[in-house]
Amino acid sequence: MAAKAYSNNSKTSLIEYVKEALKQDEERKEQLCIDLFIPSSLRLTETERNRAILLLERLVMATENEIRLRLTPLIEDFAPISLILLLNDPTNQLSLNCIFKSALLRDQHFVAVLIRRISESRLRNEFISHKKSDSSEKDIVDDLISQTTPDIALSAMALLIAESRRLDHLEDPVFARTDLPAELQYRLLWWVAACLRSTLLDYRISENKADEVLALAVNQALSCYDEGDTLDSRAIKLARSLWDYRRLTDGFIVKAAFDGHIALMVAALAVRAGINQSCAWDMVLDGDGSPLLLLLRAIGMARHEAITLALQLTNHNLNDYQLTNRIDAFDTLTQPEADKALTLWRLDEYYRCAISDIGHSVSNMRKKNMDKCEETEFFEQDYLS
């Protein structure tokens, strides 16, 4: 009887399999309904999707390994040897499945950073491929390193080092964990720690002890984090130094782009326009091209350089009719008008988003009130007649 009971408990019945299959089928149908009506312009390409997943996997594993490296010495006195061996084995991926099912991938800022990294790599490759193979011109960052001005040379070298961390041996994009903005870095470390928590509990580590050692490991990792070490931070530092020496010319920005230094180009645009670096990224990567052209008009970039840069950065997403309209609009807009329009992007990002959100809400309320007034007047007239 005991053997029979054990057999019944250890086997999954066909009915349970069917229930799970039906549940997954319902989820798939629900997702298909959502996916069907997503405009093609808002979709990721299959290449972008695969690269985003690969970037995320590498980023999560790098974060997990950093926590595990600090966690092992903290638990070696009381944890079973099997857990120590598990944490010391870099081939084990303990948090990936948990992360992929978490709310982290529904965080717009986190996903935006991943997609930005992919877009940056794509643009770099496109610019470099358009560069003349027989060109004898020196790379712009190499040229800055050879300058006699110490602060520019050191900043340029720091930028080059940061850029080298973002490509693997096959020239594919990677995302160094240290390149995350501070807020996302903070959240990712704690998210991965929460995933590792279940592993510790599986090895009979008490909840209080697991939380204590994980908190220590994460705080040790955070103490080593320096936001000034990110590529964006190094790029903006170099751009500001160049601005002080009046060297952020139109030609410099265009050459930085065509030499494949996309982060430096974006930083230079941000400094010249007086806007946040994140906003500059959004305007540069917008496939419509109009935000970028507005930015280039606002900084007073010459027409030829502006259109050359816009054509390359928009990846030729616009047809001839759209492109002609954008260029005509660029030509008719004056620099003071463009600079005034850019004022909105000089506001804090969260403030700007709040203004937009509240504006939509107020607009909808006004529309409803107007509709209500019109309905009242109609019924009053009908009644009076």
Coordinates of C-alpha atoms in Angstrom, one line a residue:
M1 CA 0.0 0.0 0.0
A2 CA 2.8 2.4 0.9
A3 CA 4.5 1.6 -2.4
K4 CA 1.3 2.2 -4.3
A5 CA 0.7 5.5 -2.5
Y6 CA 4.2 6.6 -3.3
S7 CA 3.8 5.7 -6.9
N8 CA 0.6 7.7 -7.2
N9 CA 2.1 10.7 -5.5
S10 CA 5.3 10.7 -7.6
K11 CA 3.7 10.5 -11.0
T12 CA 2.0 13.3 -12.8
S13 CA -1.4 12.3 -14.2
L14 CA -2.3 12.9 -17.8
I15 CA -5.1 15.2 -16.6
E16 CA -2.5 17.5 -14.9
Y17 CA -0.5 17.6 -18.2
V18 CA -3.7 18.5 -20.0
K19 CA -4.6 21.3 -17.6
E20 CA -1.1 22.7 -18.0
A21 CA -1.2 22.5 -21.8
L22 CA -4.6 24.2 -21.9
K23 CA -3.3 26.9 -19.6
Q24 CA -0.3 27.5 -21.8
D25 CA -2.6 27.5 -24.9
E26 CA -4.8 30.2 -23.4
E27 CA -1.8 32.3 -22.6
R28 CA -0.5 31.9 -26.1
K29 CA -3.8 32.9 -27.6
E30 CA -3.9 36.0 -25.4
Q31 CA -0.4 36.9 -26.4
L32 CA -1.2 36.4 -30.1
C33 CA -4.2 38.8 -29.8
I34 CA -1.8 41.4 -28.4
D35 CA 0.9 40.7 -30.9
L36 CA -1.5 40.8 -34.0
F37 CA -2.3 44.5 -33.6
I38 CA 1.2 45.8 -32.8
P39 CA 2.3 48.0 -35.7
S40 CA 5.3 46.8 -37.5
S41 CA 7.1 50.1 -36.7
L42 CA 6.9 49.3 -33.0
R43 CA 8.2 45.7 -33.3
L44 CA 11.7 44.5 -32.7
T45 CA 13.2 42.7 -35.5
E46 CA 14.2 39.0 -34.9
T47 CA 17.8 40.1 -34.9
E48 CA 17.2 42.8 -32.3
R49 CA 15.2 40.4 -30.1
N50 CA 17.8 37.7 -30.2
R51 CA 20.6 40.2 -29.4
A52 CA 18.5 41.7 -26.6
I53 CA 18.0 38.3 -25.0
L54 CA 21.7 37.5 -25.4
L55 CA 22.7 40.8 -23.8
L56 CA 20.4 40.2 -21.0
E57 CA 21.7 36.7 -20.3
R58 CA 25.3 38.0 -20.3
L59 CA 24.4 40.9 -18.0
V60 CA 22.5 38.7 -15.5
M61 CA 25.3 36.1 -15.5
A62 CA 28.0 38.8 -14.9
T63 CA 25.9 40.2 -12.0
E64 CA 25.2 36.8 -10.6
N65 CA 28.9 35.9 -10.7
E66 CA 29.9 39.0 -8.9
I67 CA 27.4 38.3 -6.1
R68 CA 28.5 34.6 -5.9
L69 CA 32.1 35.7 -5.7
R70 CA 31.4 37.7 -2.6
L71 CA 28.8 35.3 -1.2
T72 CA 31.0 32.2 -1.0
P73 CA 33.4 33.5 1.7
L74 CA 30.4 34.6 3.8
I75 CA 28.8 31.2 4.0
E76 CA 31.7 28.8 3.8
D77 CA 31.7 28.3 7.6
F78 CA 28.1 27.0 7.9
A79 CA 26.9 26.1 4.4
P80 CA 27.1 22.5 3.0
I81 CA 30.0 21.7 0.7
S82 CA 27.6 20.9 -2.1
L83 CA 26.3 24.5 -2.0
I84 CA 29.9 25.9 -2.0
L85 CA 30.7 23.8 -5.0
L86 CA 27.6 24.9 -6.8
L87 CA 28.4 28.6 -6.2
N88 CA 32.0 28.1 -7.4
D89 CA 31.0 26.5 -10.6
P90 CA 30.6 29.3 -13.3
T91 CA 28.8 27.0 -15.7
N92 CA 25.7 27.0 -13.4
Q93 CA 23.1 29.6 -14.2
L94 CA 21.1 30.0 -11.1
S95 CA 19.1 33.1 -11.7
L96 CA 18.4 33.3 -15.5
N97 CA 15.1 31.4 -15.5
C98 CA 13.8 33.4 -12.5
I99 CA 14.8 36.7 -14.1
F100 CA 13.1 36.0 -17.4
K101 CA 9.8 35.4 -15.5
S102 CA 10.2 38.5 -13.4
A103 CA 8.8 42.0 -13.7
L104 CA 12.3 43.3 -14.6
L105 CA 11.7 42.7 -18.3
R106 CA 8.6 44.8 -18.1
D107 CA 10.6 47.8 -16.8
Q108 CA 10.7 50.3 -19.6
H109 CA 14.0 51.9 -18.5
F110 CA 15.8 48.6 -18.3
V111 CA 14.6 47.4 -21.6
A112 CA 15.3 50.8 -23.2
V113 CA 18.9 50.5 -22.1
L114 CA 19.2 47.1 -23.7
I115 CA 17.7 48.3 -27.0
R116 CA 19.9 51.4 -26.9
R117 CA 23.0 49.2 -26.6
I118 CA 21.9 47.1 -29.7
S119 CA 21.1 50.2 -31.7
E120 CA 24.5 51.8 -30.8
S121 CA 26.3 48.6 -32.0
R122 CA 24.3 48.6 -35.2
L123 CA 25.0 52.3 -35.9
R124 CA 28.7 51.8 -35.2
N125 CA 29.0 49.0 -37.7
E126 CA 27.0 51.0 -40.3
F127 CA 29.2 54.1 -40.0
I128 CA 32.4 52.1 -40.0
S129 CA 31.3 50.2 -43.2
H130 CA 30.6 53.6 -44.9
K131 CA 34.1 54.9 -44.0
K132 CA 36.4 54.9 -46.9
S133 CA 38.7 51.9 -46.7
D134 CA 41.6 53.8 -48.3
S135 CA 41.2 56.8 -46.0
S136 CA 44.4 57.9 -44.5
E137 CA 42.7 60.0 -41.8
K138 CA 43.5 59.2 -38.3
D139 CA 40.7 58.0 -36.0
I140 CA 39.3 60.9 -34.1
V141 CA 39.8 59.4 -30.6
D142 CA 43.4 58.3 -31.4
D143 CA 44.0 61.8 -32.6
L144 CA 42.7 63.2 -29.3
I145 CA 45.0 60.8 -27.3
S146 CA 48.0 62.1 -29.1
Q147 CA 47.1 65.7 -28.1
T148 CA 49.3 67.7 -25.9
T149 CA 46.4 68.9 -23.7
P150 CA 46.5 66.4 -20.7
D151 CA 42.9 66.5 -19.7
I152 CA 41.7 65.8 -23.3
A153 CA 44.2 63.0 -23.9
L154 CA 43.4 61.3 -20.6
S155 CA 39.7 61.5 -21.1
A156 CA 40.1 60.2 -24.7
M157 CA 42.1 57.2 -23.4
A158 CA 39.5 56.5 -20.8
L159 CA 36.8 56.6 -23.4
L160 CA 38.7 54.2 -25.7
I161 CA 39.1 51.7 -22.8
A162 CA 35.4 51.9 -22.0
E163 CA 34.5 51.3 -25.7
S164 CA 36.8 48.2 -25.7
R165 CA 34.8 46.6 -22.9
R166 CA 31.6 46.6 -25.1
L167 CA 32.7 44.2 -27.8
D168 CA 33.6 40.5 -27.5
H169 CA 36.3 38.8 -29.5
L170 CA 33.8 38.3 -32.4
E171 CA 33.0 42.1 -32.4
D172 CA 29.5 41.3 -31.1
P173 CA 28.0 43.8 -28.6
V174 CA 28.3 43.0 -24.9
F175 CA 27.0 45.0 -22.0
A176 CA 29.5 45.5 -19.2
R177 CA 27.6 45.5 -15.9
T178 CA 29.5 48.7 -15.0
D179 CA 27.9 50.5 -17.9
L180 CA 24.4 50.4 -16.3
P181 CA 23.0 53.7 -14.9
A182 CA 23.2 53.7 -11.1
E183 CA 19.5 53.1 -10.5
L184 CA 19.3 50.1 -12.8
Q185 CA 22.6 48.7 -11.4
Y186 CA 21.2 48.9 -8.0
R187 CA 17.9 47.2 -8.9
L188 CA 19.6 44.5 -11.0
L189 CA 21.9 43.5 -8.1
W190 CA 19.0 43.1 -5.7
W191 CA 16.9 41.3 -8.3
V192 CA 19.6 38.7 -8.9
A193 CA 20.1 38.4 -5.1
A194 CA 16.4 37.6 -4.7
C195 CA 16.8 34.9 -7.3
L196 CA 19.8 33.4 -5.5
R197 CA 17.8 33.5 -2.3
S198 CA 15.7 30.5 -3.3
T199 CA 18.9 28.5 -4.0
L200 CA 20.2 29.1 -0.5
L201 CA 16.8 28.1 1.0
D202 CA 16.9 24.9 -1.0
Y203 CA 20.1 24.0 0.8
R204 CA 18.5 24.5 4.2
I205 CA 20.0 27.9 4.9
S206 CA 17.5 29.8 7.1
E207 CA 15.7 32.8 5.6
N208 CA 17.2 35.2 8.1
K209 CA 20.8 34.0 7.4
A210 CA 20.2 33.9 3.6
D211 CA 19.0 37.5 3.7
E212 CA 21.9 38.6 5.9
V213 CA 24.6 37.2 3.7
L214 CA 23.0 38.2 0.4
A215 CA 22.6 41.8 1.7
L216 CA 26.3 41.8 2.7
A217 CA 27.4 40.5 -0.7
V218 CA 25.2 43.0 -2.7
N219 CA 26.4 46.0 -0.5
Q220 CA 30.0 45.0 -1.1
A221 CA 29.3 44.9 -4.9
L222 CA 27.6 48.3 -4.7
S223 CA 30.5 49.8 -2.8
C224 CA 32.8 49.1 -5.8
Y225 CA 30.4 50.6 -8.3
D226 CA 31.4 54.0 -9.9
E227 CA 28.9 55.6 -12.2
G228 CA 31.7 57.8 -13.5
D229 CA 33.2 54.6 -15.0
T230 CA 30.4 54.1 -17.5
L231 CA 31.0 54.8 -21.2
D232 CA 28.4 57.5 -21.2
S233 CA 30.0 59.2 -18.2
R234 CA 33.5 59.1 -19.9
A235 CA 32.0 60.4 -23.2
I236 CA 30.3 63.3 -21.5
K237 CA 33.5 64.2 -19.6
L238 CA 35.5 64.2 -22.8
A239 CA 32.8 66.3 -24.6
R240 CA 32.8 68.9 -21.9
S241 CA 36.6 69.2 -22.0
L242 CA 36.4 69.7 -25.8
W243 CA 33.7 72.2 -25.4
D244 CA 35.9 74.2 -23.0
Y245 CA 38.5 74.3 -25.8
R246 CA 35.9 75.2 -28.5
R247 CA 36.5 72.0 -30.4
L248 CA 33.0 70.5 -30.5
T249 CA 32.5 71.7 -34.1
D250 CA 30.1 70.3 -36.7
G251 CA 32.9 68.5 -38.4
F252 CA 34.0 66.9 -35.1
I253 CA 30.6 65.5 -34.4
V254 CA 30.2 64.0 -37.9
K255 CA 33.7 62.5 -37.9
A256 CA 33.1 61.0 -34.4
A257 CA 30.0 59.3 -35.8
F258 CA 31.7 58.0 -39.0
D259 CA 34.6 56.7 -36.9
G260 CA 32.1 54.6 -35.0
H261 CA 32.3 56.6 -31.7
I262 CA 28.5 56.8 -31.3
A263 CA 28.6 57.6 -27.5
L264 CA 31.0 60.4 -28.1
M265 CA 28.8 61.9 -30.8
V266 CA 25.7 61.7 -28.6
A267 CA 27.6 63.3 -25.7
A268 CA 28.8 66.1 -28.0
L269 CA 25.3 66.8 -29.2
A270 CA 24.0 66.8 -25.6
V271 CA 26.7 69.3 -24.5
R272 CA 26.2 71.7 -27.4
A273 CA 22.4 71.6 -27.0
G274 CA 22.4 71.8 -23.3
I275 CA 20.2 68.8 -22.8
N276 CA 20.4 65.6 -20.8
Q277 CA 22.5 62.8 -22.3
S278 CA 19.6 60.4 -22.1
C279 CA 17.4 62.8 -24.0
A280 CA 20.0 63.1 -26.7
W281 CA 20.1 59.3 -27.1
D282 CA 16.3 59.2 -27.5
M283 CA 16.4 61.9 -30.2
V284 CA 19.3 60.3 -32.0
L285 CA 17.8 56.9 -32.1
D286 CA 14.3 57.9 -33.0
G287 CA 13.7 56.4 -36.5
D288 CA 11.4 59.2 -37.5
G289 CA 14.4 61.6 -37.9
S290 CA 12.5 64.7 -37.0
P291 CA 13.7 64.9 -33.3
L292 CA 17.2 64.5 -34.5
L293 CA 16.8 67.2 -37.2
L294 CA 15.3 69.5 -34.6
L295 CA 18.3 68.9 -32.4
L296 CA 20.8 69.6 -35.2
R297 CA 18.9 72.8 -36.2
A298 CA 18.9 73.9 -32.6
I299 CA 22.7 73.6 -32.3
G300 CA 23.1 75.4 -35.6
M301 CA 24.7 72.6 -37.5
A302 CA 25.3 73.3 -41.2
R303 CA 22.7 71.9 -43.6
H304 CA 25.0 69.5 -45.4
E305 CA 26.4 68.0 -42.2
A306 CA 23.0 67.8 -40.6
I307 CA 21.3 66.0 -43.5
T308 CA 24.3 63.6 -44.0
L309 CA 24.2 62.7 -40.3
A310 CA 20.4 62.4 -40.2
L311 CA 20.3 60.1 -43.2
Q312 CA 22.9 57.7 -41.7
L313 CA 21.4 57.7 -38.2
T314 CA 17.8 57.0 -39.3
N315 CA 19.1 54.0 -41.2
H316 CA 17.1 55.1 -44.3
N317 CA 13.8 54.3 -42.5
L318 CA 12.1 57.1 -44.3
N319 CA 10.8 57.0 -47.9
D320 CA 11.6 59.7 -50.4
Y321 CA 8.4 61.6 -49.6
Q322 CA 8.9 61.6 -45.9
L323 CA 12.5 62.5 -46.2
T324 CA 11.7 65.5 -48.5
N325 CA 9.2 66.7 -46.0
R326 CA 11.6 66.4 -43.1
I327 CA 14.3 68.3 -45.0
D328 CA 11.9 71.1 -46.0
A329 CA 10.8 71.4 -42.4
F330 CA 14.5 71.6 -41.4
D331 CA 15.1 74.4 -43.9
T332 CA 12.1 76.5 -42.9
L333 CA 12.8 76.3 -39.2
T334 CA 15.1 79.0 -37.8
Q335 CA 17.7 78.2 -35.2
P336 CA 16.1 80.4 -32.5
E337 CA 12.7 78.6 -33.1
A338 CA 14.4 75.2 -32.8
D339 CA 16.3 76.2 -29.7
K340 CA 13.1 77.4 -28.1
A341 CA 11.3 74.1 -29.0
L342 CA 14.2 72.2 -27.4
T343 CA 13.4 73.8 -24.0
L344 CA 11.1 70.9 -23.2
W345 CA 14.0 68.5 -23.5
R346 CA 16.1 70.5 -21.1
L347 CA 13.7 69.8 -18.3
D348 CA 14.2 66.8 -16.0
E349 CA 13.1 63.6 -17.7
Y350 CA 10.6 62.6 -14.9
Y351 CA 9.2 66.1 -14.9
R352 CA 8.8 66.1 -18.7
C353 CA 7.0 62.7 -18.6
A354 CA 4.8 63.9 -15.8
I355 CA 3.8 67.0 -17.8
S356 CA 3.0 64.8 -20.8
D357 CA 1.0 62.3 -18.7
I358 CA -1.0 65.0 -16.9
G359 CA -1.5 66.9 -20.2
H360 CA -3.1 63.8 -21.7
S361 CA -5.3 63.3 -18.7
V362 CA -6.4 66.9 -18.7
S363 CA -7.1 66.8 -22.4
N364 CA -9.3 63.7 -22.0
M365 CA -11.2 65.2 -19.1
R366 CA -11.9 68.4 -21.2
K367 CA -13.0 66.2 -24.1
K368 CA -15.4 64.3 -21.9
N369 CA -16.8 67.5 -20.4
M370 CA -17.3 69.0 -23.9
D371 CA -19.1 65.9 -25.0
K372 CA -21.3 65.9 -22.0
C373 CA -22.2 69.6 -22.6
E374 CA -23.1 68.8 -26.2
E375 CA -25.3 65.9 -25.2
T376 CA -27.0 68.0 -22.6
E377 CA -27.7 70.8 -25.1
F378 CA -29.0 68.3 -27.6
F379 CA -31.5 66.7 -25.2
E380 CA -32.6 70.1 -23.9
Q381 CA -33.3 71.3 -27.5
D382 CA -35.1 68.0 -28.3
Y383 CA -37.3 68.4 -25.2
L384 CA -38.1 72.0 -25.8
S385 CA -39.1 71.4 -29.4

